Short mmCIF file of C-alpha atoms in Angstrom, two decimals:
data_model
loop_
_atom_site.label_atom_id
_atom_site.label_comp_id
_atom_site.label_asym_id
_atom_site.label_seq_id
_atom_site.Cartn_x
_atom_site.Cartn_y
_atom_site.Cartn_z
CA UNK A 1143 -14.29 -55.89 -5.99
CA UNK A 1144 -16.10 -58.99 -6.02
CA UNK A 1145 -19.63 -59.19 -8.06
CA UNK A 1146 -22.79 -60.83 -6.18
CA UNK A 1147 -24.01 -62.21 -10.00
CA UNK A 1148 -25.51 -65.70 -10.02
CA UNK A 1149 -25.61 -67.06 -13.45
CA UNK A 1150 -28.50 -69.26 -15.31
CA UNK A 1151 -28.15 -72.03 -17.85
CA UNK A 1152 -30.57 -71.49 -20.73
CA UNK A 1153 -32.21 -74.88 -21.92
CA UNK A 1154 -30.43 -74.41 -25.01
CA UNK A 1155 -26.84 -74.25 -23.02
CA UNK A 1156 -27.70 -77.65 -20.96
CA UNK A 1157 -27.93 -79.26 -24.62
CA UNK A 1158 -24.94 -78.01 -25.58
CA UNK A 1159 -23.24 -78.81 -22.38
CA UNK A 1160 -24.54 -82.38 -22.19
CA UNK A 1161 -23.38 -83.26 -26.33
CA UNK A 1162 -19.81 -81.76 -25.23
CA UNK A 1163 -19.50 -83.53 -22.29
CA UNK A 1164 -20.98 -86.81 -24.18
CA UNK A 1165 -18.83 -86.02 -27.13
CA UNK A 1166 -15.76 -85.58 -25.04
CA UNK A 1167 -16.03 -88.06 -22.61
CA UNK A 1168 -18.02 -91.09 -24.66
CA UNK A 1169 -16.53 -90.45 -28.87
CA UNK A 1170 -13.27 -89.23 -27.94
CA UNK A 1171 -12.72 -91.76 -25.17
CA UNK A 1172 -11.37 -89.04 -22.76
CA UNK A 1173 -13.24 -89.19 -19.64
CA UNK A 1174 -10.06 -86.76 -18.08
CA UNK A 1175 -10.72 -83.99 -20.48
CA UNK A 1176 -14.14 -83.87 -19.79
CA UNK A 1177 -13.57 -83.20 -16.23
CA UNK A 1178 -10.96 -80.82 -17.04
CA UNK A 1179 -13.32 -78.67 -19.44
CA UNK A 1180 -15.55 -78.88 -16.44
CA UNK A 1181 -13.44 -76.95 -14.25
CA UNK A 1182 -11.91 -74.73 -17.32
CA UNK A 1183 -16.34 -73.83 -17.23
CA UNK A 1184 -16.57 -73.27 -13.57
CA UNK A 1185 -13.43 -70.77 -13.76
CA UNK A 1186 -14.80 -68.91 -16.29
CA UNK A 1187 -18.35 -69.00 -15.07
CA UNK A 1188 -16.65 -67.42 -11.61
CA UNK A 1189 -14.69 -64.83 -13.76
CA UNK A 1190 -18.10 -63.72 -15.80
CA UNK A 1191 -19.88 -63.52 -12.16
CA UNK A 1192 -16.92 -61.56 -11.06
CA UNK A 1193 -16.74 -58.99 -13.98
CA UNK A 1194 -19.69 -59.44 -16.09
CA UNK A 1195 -18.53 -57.38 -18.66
CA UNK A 1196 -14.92 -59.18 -19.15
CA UNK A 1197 -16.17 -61.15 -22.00
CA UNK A 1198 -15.98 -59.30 -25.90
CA UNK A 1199 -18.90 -57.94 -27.01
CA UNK A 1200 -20.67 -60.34 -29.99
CA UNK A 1201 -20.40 -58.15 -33.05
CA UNK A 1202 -23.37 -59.81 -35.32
CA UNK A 1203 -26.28 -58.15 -36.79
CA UNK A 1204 -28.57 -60.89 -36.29
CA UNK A 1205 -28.24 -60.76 -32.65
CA UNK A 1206 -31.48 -59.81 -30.73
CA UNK A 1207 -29.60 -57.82 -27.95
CA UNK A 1208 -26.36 -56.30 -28.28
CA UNK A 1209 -25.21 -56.97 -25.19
CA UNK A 1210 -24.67 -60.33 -25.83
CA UNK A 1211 -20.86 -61.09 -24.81
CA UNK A 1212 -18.34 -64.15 -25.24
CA UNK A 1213 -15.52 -65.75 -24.15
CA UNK A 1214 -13.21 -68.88 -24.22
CA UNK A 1215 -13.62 -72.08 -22.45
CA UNK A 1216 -10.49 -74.31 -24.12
CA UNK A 1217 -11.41 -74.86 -27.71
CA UNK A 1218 -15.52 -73.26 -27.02
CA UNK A 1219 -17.03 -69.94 -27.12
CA UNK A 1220 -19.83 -69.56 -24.20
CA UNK A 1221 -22.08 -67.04 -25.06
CA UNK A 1222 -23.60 -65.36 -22.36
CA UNK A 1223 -26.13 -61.58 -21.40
CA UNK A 1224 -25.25 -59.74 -18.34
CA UNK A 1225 -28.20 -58.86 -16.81
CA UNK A 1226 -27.48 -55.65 -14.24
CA UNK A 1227 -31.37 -54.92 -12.64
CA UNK A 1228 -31.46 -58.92 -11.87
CA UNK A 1229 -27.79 -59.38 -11.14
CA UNK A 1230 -27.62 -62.44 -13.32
CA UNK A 1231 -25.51 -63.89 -16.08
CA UNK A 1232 -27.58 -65.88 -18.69
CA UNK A 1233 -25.61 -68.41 -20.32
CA UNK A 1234 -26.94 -68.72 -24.00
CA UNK A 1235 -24.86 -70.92 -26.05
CA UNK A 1236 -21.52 -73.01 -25.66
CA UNK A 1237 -20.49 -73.69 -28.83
CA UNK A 1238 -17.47 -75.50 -30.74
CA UNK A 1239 -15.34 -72.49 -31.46
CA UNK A 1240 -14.47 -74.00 -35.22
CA UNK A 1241 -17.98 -74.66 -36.90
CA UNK A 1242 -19.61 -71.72 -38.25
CA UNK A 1243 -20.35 -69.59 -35.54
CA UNK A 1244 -21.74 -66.51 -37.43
CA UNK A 1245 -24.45 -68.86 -38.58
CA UNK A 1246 -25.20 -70.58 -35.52
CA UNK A 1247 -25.67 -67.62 -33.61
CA UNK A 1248 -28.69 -65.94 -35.58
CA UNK A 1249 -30.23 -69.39 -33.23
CA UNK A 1250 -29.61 -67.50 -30.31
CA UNK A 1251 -32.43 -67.44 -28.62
CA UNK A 1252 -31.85 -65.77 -24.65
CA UNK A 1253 -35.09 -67.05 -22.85
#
């Protein structure tokens, strides 16, 4: 059964999108693997819109809401709320899935 969800980019989310895309594309010289993280987004962004609770529930005490899920997009985590009474998926964070991610989500900030 296919899910009518739209999903929203927090500001937040279009900063992190744009340094990827910059670092990817622009400090790695790799113009390709932008594009392909691109589409590796859009696939998951259809899958979370699809079944908005496929993603793991974030397990952190500093989060706000605790339905805040995640999942994988290549070597990022996309952090994203489910929201059922507006039918949308809020896109929080998308963040290097090395640095310290327990820290840098107590910045979560949803709207």
């Amino acid at each position: 059964m296919t899910s009518n969800y739209q999903y929203n980019f927090t500001k937040k989310v279009e900063t992190d999108l744009d340094e990827i895309l910059s670092y990817i594309s622009i400090e790695l010289s790799n113009p390709d693997a932008a594009a392909s993280f691109l589409k590796d987004l859009q696939a998951v962004l259809a899958s979370i819109c699809s079944v908005p609770k496929i993603g793991r529930i974030v397990d952190n005490e500093f989060l706000p809401n605790r339905e805040i899920r995640k999942s994988l997009v290549g070597n990022y985590v996309l952090y994203y709320l489910p929201d059922a009474a507006e039918m949308t998926i809020y896109i929080l964070r998308i963040l290097y899935g090395r640095r310290n991610l327990d820290e840098l989500v107590r910045e979560i900030n949803h709207f």
